[in-house]
CSV table of C-alpha atoms in Angstrom, one decimal:
chain,number,residue,atom,x,y,z
A,1,MET,CA,-0.1,0.1,-0.1
A,2,PRO,CA,1.6,3.4,-0.9
A,3,GLU,CA,2.9,5.6,1.9
A,4,ALA,CA,0.2,8.0,1.6
A,5,ALA,CA,-2.4,5.6,2.2
A,6,GLU,CA,-0.9,4.2,5.7
A,7,SER,CA,-1.9,7.4,7.6
A,8,TYR,CA,-5.5,8.9,7.9
A,9,ASP,CA,-4.6,12.2,8.7
A,10,ALA,CA,-5.6,15.2,6.3
A,11,ALA,CA,-2.2,15.4,4.5
A,12,GLY,CA,-2.3,11.5,3.9
A,13,VAL,CA,-5.9,11.5,2.3
A,14,LYS,CA,-5.3,14.4,0.1
A,15,ALA,CA,-2.0,13.0,-1.2
A,16,LEU,CA,-4.0,9.9,-1.7
A,17,ALA,CA,-6.5,11.4,-3.5
A,18,ARG,CA,-3.8,13.2,-5.9
A,19,GLU,CA,-2.3,9.6,-6.3
A,20,VAL,CA,-5.3,8.3,-7.5
A,21,GLY,CA,-5.7,10.8,-10.6
A,22,PHE,CA,-7.5,13.8,-9.4
A,23,ASP,CA,-6.2,17.4,-9.6
A,24,VAL,CA,-7.0,18.8,-6.4
A,25,ALA,CA,-8.4,17.6,-3.1
A,26,ARG,CA,-9.4,19.5,0.3
A,27,ILE,CA,-11.2,19.0,3.1
A,28,ALA,CA,-14.2,20.6,4.7
A,29,ARG,CA,-16.1,19.5,7.8
A,30,ALA,CA,-19.3,17.8,7.0
A,31,ASP,CA,-21.3,17.9,10.5
A,32,THR,CA,-21.4,22.1,11.2
A,33,GLU,CA,-23.9,24.4,10.2
A,34,TRP,CA,-24.3,26.1,6.7
A,35,ASP,CA,-26.8,28.3,5.0
A,36,ALA,CA,-26.8,26.2,1.6
A,37,GLY,CA,-30.1,24.3,2.9
A,38,GLU,CA,-31.9,27.1,3.3
A,39,ARG,CA,-30.9,28.2,-0.1
A,40,LEU,CA,-31.8,25.2,-1.6
A,41,ARG,CA,-35.4,25.1,0.0
A,42,GLN,CA,-35.7,28.8,-1.3
A,43,PHE,CA,-34.9,27.4,-4.8
A,44,VAL,CA,-37.4,24.6,-4.9
A,45,GLY,CA,-40.2,26.4,-3.2
A,46,GLU,CA,-40.0,29.0,-5.8
A,47,GLY,CA,-40.5,26.4,-8.5
A,48,ARG,CA,-37.0,27.0,-10.0
A,49,HIS,CA,-36.2,23.4,-9.9
A,50,GLY,CA,-38.6,23.0,-12.9
A,51,GLU,CA,-39.3,19.5,-13.8
A,52,MET,CA,-36.5,18.0,-11.7
A,53,ALA,CA,-38.9,16.4,-9.3
A,54,TRP,CA,-36.0,14.4,-7.6
A,55,MET,CA,-34.8,17.7,-5.9
A,56,GLU,CA,-37.9,18.3,-4.4
A,57,THR,CA,-38.5,14.4,-3.4
A,58,THR,CA,-35.1,14.1,-1.8
A,59,LEU,CA,-35.2,17.6,-0.2
A,60,GLU,CA,-34.8,17.1,3.3
A,61,ARG,CA,-32.2,14.5,2.8
A,62,ARG,CA,-30.2,17.0,0.5
A,63,VAL,CA,-30.3,19.9,2.8
A,64,HIS,CA,-27.2,19.0,4.9
A,65,PRO,CA,-24.5,16.0,4.8
A,66,THR,CA,-25.6,14.6,8.1
A,67,ALA,CA,-29.0,14.8,6.9
A,68,MET,CA,-27.9,12.0,4.6
A,69,TRP,CA,-25.5,10.2,6.5
A,70,PRO,CA,-25.7,11.3,10.2
A,71,ASP,CA,-22.5,9.7,10.9
A,72,ALA,CA,-20.5,11.9,8.6
A,73,LYS,CA,-17.8,14.4,10.0
A,74,SER,CA,-15.5,14.9,7.3
A,75,ALA,CA,-15.7,15.7,3.5
A,76,VAL,CA,-12.7,14.8,1.3
A,77,VAL,CA,-13.7,17.3,-2.0
A,78,VAL,CA,-11.9,16.2,-5.0
A,79,GLY,CA,-11.8,18.0,-8.3
A,80,LEU,CA,-10.8,16.8,-12.0
A,81,ASN,CA,-9.8,19.6,-14.4
A,82,TYR,CA,-12.0,18.9,-17.7
A,83,GLY,CA,-10.4,22.3,-19.0
A,84,PRO,CA,-10.7,22.2,-22.9
A,85,ALA,CA,-8.4,23.0,-25.4
A,86,HIS,CA,-10.6,24.7,-27.7
A,87,ASP,CA,-12.8,27.8,-27.6
A,88,PRO,CA,-16.4,26.7,-26.3
A,89,LEU,CA,-17.9,29.7,-27.8
A,90,ALA,CA,-16.5,29.7,-31.0
A,91,VAL,CA,-19.0,27.3,-32.4
A,92,LEU,CA,-21.8,29.4,-31.6
A,93,GLU,CA,-20.5,31.2,-34.7
A,94,ARG,CA,-21.0,28.3,-37.3
A,95,PRO,CA,-24.8,27.5,-36.8
A,96,ASP,CA,-24.8,24.3,-39.2
A,97,GLU,CA,-22.6,22.6,-36.3
A,98,ALA,CA,-24.0,21.4,-33.1
A,99,ALA,CA,-22.6,23.3,-29.8
A,100,ILE,CA,-22.3,20.4,-27.2
A,101,SER,CA,-21.3,21.2,-23.7
A,102,VAL,CA,-17.7,21.0,-23.2
A,103,TYR,CA,-18.0,18.1,-20.4
A,104,ALA,CA,-20.1,16.1,-22.6
A,105,HIS,CA,-17.3,15.8,-25.5
A,106,ASN,CA,-16.2,12.6,-24.5
A,107,ALA,CA,-16.4,9.8,-22.0
A,108,ASP,CA,-19.2,10.2,-19.2
A,109,TYR,CA,-17.2,11.8,-16.1
A,110,HIS,CA,-19.5,10.0,-13.6
A,111,ASP,CA,-17.7,6.7,-14.6
A,112,LEU,CA,-14.4,8.0,-14.4
A,113,MET,CA,-14.6,9.9,-11.0
A,114,LYS,CA,-16.6,7.1,-9.3
A,115,LYS,CA,-13.7,4.6,-10.4
A,116,ARG,CA,-11.1,7.2,-8.7
A,117,LEU,CA,-13.0,7.9,-5.8
A,118,LYS,CA,-13.7,4.4,-5.0
A,119,ARG,CA,-10.0,3.2,-5.0
A,120,LEU,CA,-9.5,6.3,-2.8
A,121,ALA,CA,-12.4,5.2,-0.4
A,122,ARG,CA,-11.3,1.5,-0.3
A,123,GLU,CA,-7.6,2.5,0.7
A,124,PHE,CA,-8.7,5.2,2.9
A,125,HIS,CA,-10.8,2.7,4.8
A,126,GLN,CA,-8.2,0.0,4.8
A,127,ALA,CA,-5.8,2.3,6.3
A,128,SER,CA,-8.0,4.2,8.7
A,129,GLY,CA,-10.8,1.7,9.7
A,130,HIS,CA,-13.4,4.7,9.1
A,131,GLU,CA,-16.6,4.3,7.5
A,132,VAL,CA,-17.1,6.1,4.0
A,133,LYS,CA,-19.3,6.9,1.3
A,134,VAL,CA,-18.7,8.1,-2.1
A,135,PHE,CA,-20.6,10.6,-4.4
A,136,VAL,CA,-20.5,12.1,-7.8
A,137,ASP,CA,-23.5,14.2,-8.7
A,138,THR,CA,-25.9,11.3,-8.6
A,139,ALA,CA,-26.9,11.5,-4.7
A,140,PRO,CA,-28.8,14.0,-2.4
A,141,LEU,CA,-25.5,16.1,-1.6
A,142,MET,CA,-24.6,19.1,-2.3
A,143,GLU,CA,-21.3,19.2,-3.8
A,144,LYS,CA,-21.0,22.5,-4.8
A,145,PRO,CA,-21.2,24.2,-1.0
A,146,LEU,CA,-18.7,21.6,0.3
A,147,ALA,CA,-16.3,22.7,-2.5
A,148,GLU,CA,-16.4,26.1,-1.7
A,149,ARG,CA,-16.2,25.4,2.4
A,150,ALA,CA,-13.3,23.1,1.4
A,151,GLY,CA,-11.4,25.9,-0.1
A,152,LEU,CA,-11.5,24.3,-4.1
A,153,GLY,CA,-13.1,27.7,-5.2
A,154,TRP,CA,-16.0,29.9,-4.6
A,155,ARG,CA,-19.5,29.9,-5.9
A,156,GLY,CA,-19.6,32.3,-8.8
A,157,LYS,CA,-22.5,34.4,-9.7
A,158,HIS,CA,-23.6,32.0,-12.2
A,159,THR,CA,-24.2,29.6,-9.1
A,160,ASN,CA,-21.2,27.3,-10.4
A,161,LEU,CA,-17.9,26.8,-8.8
A,162,VAL,CA,-15.0,28.9,-9.7
A,163,SER,CA,-11.4,27.9,-9.3
A,164,ARG,CA,-8.4,30.3,-9.0
A,165,GLU,CA,-6.5,27.3,-10.7
A,166,HIS,CA,-8.7,25.8,-12.9
A,167,GLY,CA,-11.4,28.4,-13.7
A,168,SER,CA,-14.8,27.0,-14.6
A,169,TRP,CA,-13.6,23.4,-15.4
A,170,LEU,CA,-13.8,21.2,-12.3
A,171,PHE,CA,-15.5,18.0,-11.9
A,172,LEU,CA,-16.5,17.5,-8.1
A,173,GLY,CA,-16.3,14.5,-6.3
A,174,VAL,CA,-16.9,13.9,-2.4
A,175,MET,CA,-15.7,11.2,0.1
A,176,LEU,CA,-17.8,11.6,3.4
A,177,THR,CA,-16.2,9.7,6.2
A,178,ALA,CA,-16.8,9.1,9.7
A,179,ALA,CA,-13.4,10.4,10.4
A,180,GLU,CA,-12.3,13.8,11.9
A,181,LEU,CA,-9.7,15.2,9.7
A,182,ASP,CA,-8.7,18.9,10.0
A,183,PRO,CA,-10.5,21.0,7.4
A,184,ASP,CA,-9.0,23.3,5.2
A,185,ALA,CA,-9.8,27.2,5.0
A,186,ALA,CA,-12.7,27.8,2.9
A,187,GLU,CA,-12.2,30.2,-0.3
A,188,ILE,CA,-13.6,33.8,-0.4
A,189,ASP,CA,-15.4,35.6,-3.2
A,190,HIS,CA,-13.4,36.7,-6.0
A,191,CYS,CA,-16.2,37.9,-8.4
A,192,GLY,CA,-15.9,41.7,-7.6
A,193,SER,CA,-18.2,43.8,-9.6
A,194,CYS,CA,-18.0,41.6,-12.6
A,195,ARG,CA,-21.1,40.1,-14.2
A,196,ALA,CA,-20.0,38.6,-17.5
A,197,CYS,CA,-21.6,35.4,-16.7
A,198,LEU,CA,-24.8,37.0,-16.1
A,199,ASP,CA,-25.0,39.5,-19.0
A,200,VAL,CA,-23.9,36.6,-21.5
A,201,CYS,CA,-27.1,34.2,-20.8
A,202,PRO,CA,-29.0,33.8,-23.6
A,203,THR,CA,-32.3,33.0,-22.0
A,204,ASP,CA,-31.7,35.5,-18.8
A,205,ALA,CA,-31.6,32.4,-16.4
A,206,PHE,CA,-30.4,34.6,-13.5
A,207,PRO,CA,-33.0,36.6,-11.7
A,208,ALA,CA,-30.1,38.1,-9.9
A,209,PRO,CA,-26.5,37.6,-8.9
A,210,TYR,CA,-26.0,33.9,-7.3
A,211,GLN,CA,-29.4,33.0,-8.4
A,212,LEU,CA,-30.4,30.8,-10.9
A,213,ASP,CA,-34.0,30.0,-12.3
A,214,ALA,CA,-33.3,26.5,-13.9
A,215,ARG,CA,-36.8,26.6,-15.9
A,216,ARG,CA,-34.9,29.4,-18.3
A,217,CYS,CA,-31.6,27.7,-18.2
A,218,ILE,CA,-30.6,26.1,-21.7
A,219,SER,CA,-28.7,23.2,-19.8
A,220,TYR,CA,-32.0,22.6,-18.1
A,221,LEU,CA,-34.0,22.9,-21.4
A,222,THR,CA,-32.0,20.6,-23.5
A,223,ILE,CA,-31.2,17.7,-20.9
A,224,GLU,CA,-33.8,17.7,-18.2
A,225,HIS,CA,-36.9,19.0,-19.8
A,226,ALA,CA,-38.6,16.2,-21.3
A,227,GLY,CA,-41.6,17.7,-23.4
A,228,PRO,CA,-41.5,20.6,-26.3
A,229,ILE,CA,-39.1,23.4,-25.5
A,230,PRO,CA,-41.1,26.5,-24.6
A,231,HIS,CA,-41.5,28.5,-27.7
A,232,GLU,CA,-39.9,31.6,-25.9
A,233,PHE,CA,-36.6,29.9,-25.7
A,234,ARG,CA,-36.5,28.1,-29.1
A,235,GLU,CA,-34.5,30.9,-30.9
A,236,ALA,CA,-32.2,31.9,-28.0
A,237,MET,CA,-31.0,28.4,-27.9
A,238,GLY,CA,-29.2,29.1,-31.3
A,239,ASN,CA,-27.3,25.9,-32.0
A,240,ARG,CA,-26.9,24.7,-28.6
A,241,ILE,CA,-28.1,20.9,-28.7
A,242,TYR,CA,-26.8,19.7,-25.4
A,243,GLY,CA,-26.2,22.0,-22.5
A,244,CYS,CA,-24.5,25.6,-22.6
A,245,ASP,CA,-21.4,26.7,-21.5
A,246,ASP,CA,-21.7,30.1,-22.0
A,247,CYS,CA,-21.5,31.5,-18.2
A,248,LEU,CA,-18.6,29.1,-17.9
A,249,ALA,CA,-16.7,29.9,-20.8
A,250,VAL,CA,-17.0,33.9,-20.2
A,251,CYS,CA,-15.4,34.1,-16.7
A,252,PRO,CA,-12.2,35.8,-16.5
A,253,TRP,CA,-10.7,33.3,-13.8
A,254,ASN,CA,-10.7,31.1,-17.1
A,255,LYS,CA,-6.9,32.7,-18.1
A,256,PHE,CA,-5.7,30.3,-15.2
A,257,ALA,CA,-7.2,27.5,-16.7
A,258,SER,CA,-5.3,24.6,-18.5
A,259,VAL,CA,-6.1,21.7,-20.6
A,260,SER,CA,-7.2,18.7,-19.1
A,261,ARG,CA,-4.6,16.0,-18.7
A,262,GLU,CA,-6.9,13.5,-18.8
A,263,THR,CA,-7.1,12.0,-22.1
A,264,LYS,CA,-10.8,10.3,-21.7
A,265,LEU,CA,-11.6,13.9,-21.3
A,266,HIS,CA,-10.6,15.3,-24.6
A,267,ALA,CA,-12.9,16.0,-26.8
A,268,ARG,CA,-13.7,13.4,-29.5
A,269,PRO,CA,-12.8,15.3,-32.8
A,270,GLU,CA,-16.1,14.3,-34.5
A,271,LEU,CA,-18.2,16.0,-31.9
A,272,LEU,CA,-16.2,19.3,-32.1
A,273,ASP,CA,-17.5,19.8,-35.8
A,274,ALA,CA,-20.5,17.6,-35.7
A,275,GLN,CA,-23.3,18.6,-38.6
A,276,LEU,CA,-27.0,19.2,-37.7
A,277,ALA,CA,-27.7,17.3,-41.0
A,278,ASP,CA,-26.1,14.1,-39.6
A,279,LEU,CA,-27.2,14.2,-36.1
A,280,ALA,CA,-30.8,14.8,-37.3
A,281,GLU,CA,-30.8,11.4,-39.0
A,282,LEU,CA,-30.0,9.4,-36.2
A,283,ASP,CA,-32.4,6.7,-35.2
A,284,ASP,CA,-32.4,5.0,-31.9
A,285,ALA,CA,-29.9,2.4,-32.7
A,286,ALA,CA,-27.5,4.9,-34.3
A,287,PHE,CA,-28.0,7.5,-31.5
A,288,ARG,CA,-27.0,4.8,-28.8
A,289,GLU,CA,-23.9,3.7,-31.1
A,290,VAL,CA,-22.7,7.0,-31.6
A,291,PHE,CA,-22.9,8.1,-27.9
A,292,SER,CA,-22.2,4.9,-26.0
A,293,GLY,CA,-20.4,5.8,-22.7
A,294,SER,CA,-21.3,9.3,-23.1
A,295,PRO,CA,-23.4,11.3,-21.0
A,296,ILE,CA,-25.4,12.4,-23.8
A,297,LYS,CA,-26.6,9.1,-24.1
A,298,ARG,CA,-29.2,9.7,-20.6
A,299,ILE,CA,-31.4,11.8,-22.5
A,300,GLY,CA,-32.2,9.7,-25.1
A,301,ARG,CA,-32.7,9.9,-28.9
A,302,ASP,CA,-36.1,11.6,-29.0
A,303,ARG,CA,-35.1,14.4,-26.9
A,304,PHE,CA,-31.8,14.6,-28.3
A,305,VAL,CA,-33.1,15.2,-32.1
A,306,ARG,CA,-35.9,17.6,-30.7
A,307,ASN,CA,-32.6,19.6,-29.8
A,308,VAL,CA,-31.1,19.1,-33.1
A,309,LEU,CA,-34.3,20.4,-35.2
A,310,ILE,CA,-34.7,23.4,-32.8
A,311,ALA,CA,-30.8,24.3,-33.9
A,312,ILE,CA,-31.8,23.6,-37.4
A,313,GLY,CA,-34.7,26.1,-37.5
A,314,ASN,CA,-32.4,28.6,-36.4
A,315,SER,CA,-29.5,27.8,-38.5
A,316,ALA,CA,-31.0,30.2,-41.6
A,317,ASP,CA,-30.0,27.5,-44.0
A,318,ALA,CA,-32.8,26.8,-46.5
A,319,GLY,CA,-30.6,23.8,-47.5
A,320,LEU,CA,-31.7,22.0,-44.2
A,321,VAL,CA,-35.1,21.9,-45.3
A,322,PRO,CA,-34.8,18.2,-46.8
A,323,THR,CA,-33.6,17.3,-43.7
A,324,ILE,CA,-36.4,18.7,-41.6
A,325,VAL,CA,-38.9,17.2,-43.9
A,326,ALA,CA,-37.7,13.6,-43.3
A,327,ARG,CA,-38.5,14.1,-39.4
A,328,LEU,CA,-42.3,15.4,-40.1
A,329,ASP,CA,-43.4,11.6,-40.0
A,330,ASP,CA,-40.9,10.6,-37.3
A,331,ASP,CA,-42.3,8.2,-34.5
A,332,SER,CA,-41.8,10.4,-31.8
A,333,ALA,CA,-44.6,13.2,-31.4
A,334,LEU,CA,-41.8,15.2,-29.9
A,335,VAL,CA,-39.6,15.2,-32.8
A,336,ARG,CA,-42.4,15.7,-35.2
A,337,GLY,CA,-43.2,18.5,-33.2
A,338,ALA,CA,-39.9,19.9,-33.3
A,339,ALA,CA,-39.6,19.5,-36.9
A,340,VAL,CA,-42.7,21.4,-37.8
A,341,TRP,CA,-41.4,24.3,-35.8
A,342,ALA,CA,-38.0,23.9,-37.8
A,343,LEU,CA,-39.7,23.9,-41.1
A,344,ALA,CA,-41.9,27.3,-40.6
A,345,ARG,CA,-38.7,28.8,-39.4
A,346,LEU,CA,-36.8,27.9,-42.4
A,347,ASP,CA,-39.4,28.5,-45.2
A,348,ALA,CA,-43.0,29.4,-44.1
A,349,ASN,CA,-44.2,28.9,-47.5
A,350,ARG,CA,-42.7,25.5,-48.0
A,351,PHE,CA,-44.1,24.4,-44.8
A,352,ALA,CA,-47.8,25.6,-45.9
A,353,ILE,CA,-47.3,23.7,-49.1
A,354,GLU,CA,-46.6,20.8,-47.3
A,355,ARG,CA,-49.7,21.1,-45.2
A,356,GLY,CA,-51.8,21.2,-47.9
A,357,ALA,CA,-52.2,25.2,-48.0
A,358,ARG,CA,-52.7,26.8,-51.1
A,359,LEU,CA,-50.6,30.4,-52.0
A,360,PRO,CA,-51.2,32.6,-54.6
A,361,ASP,CA,-50.4,30.8,-57.9
A,362,GLU,CA,-47.4,33.1,-58.5
A,363,GLU,CA,-45.6,32.7,-55.3
A,364,GLU,CA,-46.5,28.8,-55.1
A,365,THR,CA,-45.0,28.4,-58.6
A,366,THR,CA,-41.9,30.2,-57.5
A,367,VAL,CA,-41.4,28.3,-54.1
A,368,ARG,CA,-42.2,24.6,-56.1
A,369,ALA,CA,-39.7,25.6,-58.7
A,370,GLU,CA,-36.6,26.6,-56.2
A,371,TRP,CA,-38.0,23.2,-54.2
A,372,GLU,CA,-37.6,20.9,-57.3
A,373,ALA,CA,-34.1,22.7,-58.3
A,374,GLU,CA,-32.7,21.9,-55.0
A,375,ALA,CA,-34.0,18.2,-55.1
C-alpha cells in the first residue's frame, strides 16, 4: 500500500487523492451548520427546479450532509480538471454545427470519477478503519457548497464553482467519512463587480447574482426538460443541442485554466464539428452507438433530435429543409413537433405547401420551382 495511504490524517488522504488521479483535493467539515440548505429550500419552494422532481422528493436529505448520513464528520472534496483545448463559444458562430457542452465531448465523467473515488475510499478505509461513502453528482448531496467550504473555489454569480487555478472547469466528487480530519480554509468570493456570466446568458436565467431559475436555463431545457421546448426559448437556443457553456466560458478566471491532462476527457474530434444534418438522421440504434459511454446517451434519442431540430430551425440554412421534412413523419411526437417548428422557421411558404395550404399562384410556382431545383 502506498505510503500516503498508511495515514488517515488530512495530508495523507489528500496525497492519496492526487495519487489516484485527481487534480485537487481539500477537506471540509461535514457536520457543522451552513446556509446552503436554506438556499436550496428557497430554490425549490419558488419552483425554480422545474421538472427536476427528484430535488423536491429528496429535499430533506439534500439540505445537509448529515441529513443523509448522520455519522458523517468530514468531507474529502476532490476535483478533476476538464479544461478544453478549444474555445467553447466559437461553435456558436457556425450555425450548421452542433454546440455541445464541453463536459459531454467524450467519456461520462461520472464513471471516471466514481472509479477513482472508490479506490480512494477503499484505500482510506483499509488504512484508517473509518466508514466512508462516495458521491459523484448522483445522490442527494450538495457538492458545490462542500467544495466552497473546503476551499476548492467559490460559488460564482452563475451559481457554479469558480477556481483560481482551474477556472470554470472542475468536475467535483466527495468522499464523506466518519473520520475527523483537519479541515482546510474556505475560499472567499473573488467575483468582485464582474457580471460577465450574468450578461452573456441567452435566456436571462439569472434573476439576480447567485440565483438561477433552471426553467430558463438552456442546459436544463436541452437535458432535463422532457417535453417540447417552450417557444419563448427556442430562438435563444441557437445551435446549442446539449447543455450550454456560455456563463462558464466567459469567466475571466479561465485565464488561469489549463487543458485537462485526462485523455478520456479530451474532445472527440467528430463532436467538435458535428453537423446538425447528420445528427438529425440518427435513429435510436445509431444514437446509442454514437453516444455509447457518453453522458448524452442519458437523454435518449427523441429528446436529442428535438434539440437538433430546434438548432436547424435557427440555422437560417434553407438547404436543411429536406432534413427537416424527413422528420415530419418521425415515430416520436416530440420530434415531429420540433420538425414542424423548424420548417416554419426556415421556409414558411414551403411549410404551408407541405401542409396542403394554397398560396397565391405566382408565389407557389416560385416556391415549387426552387424546391424541385434543390431536389
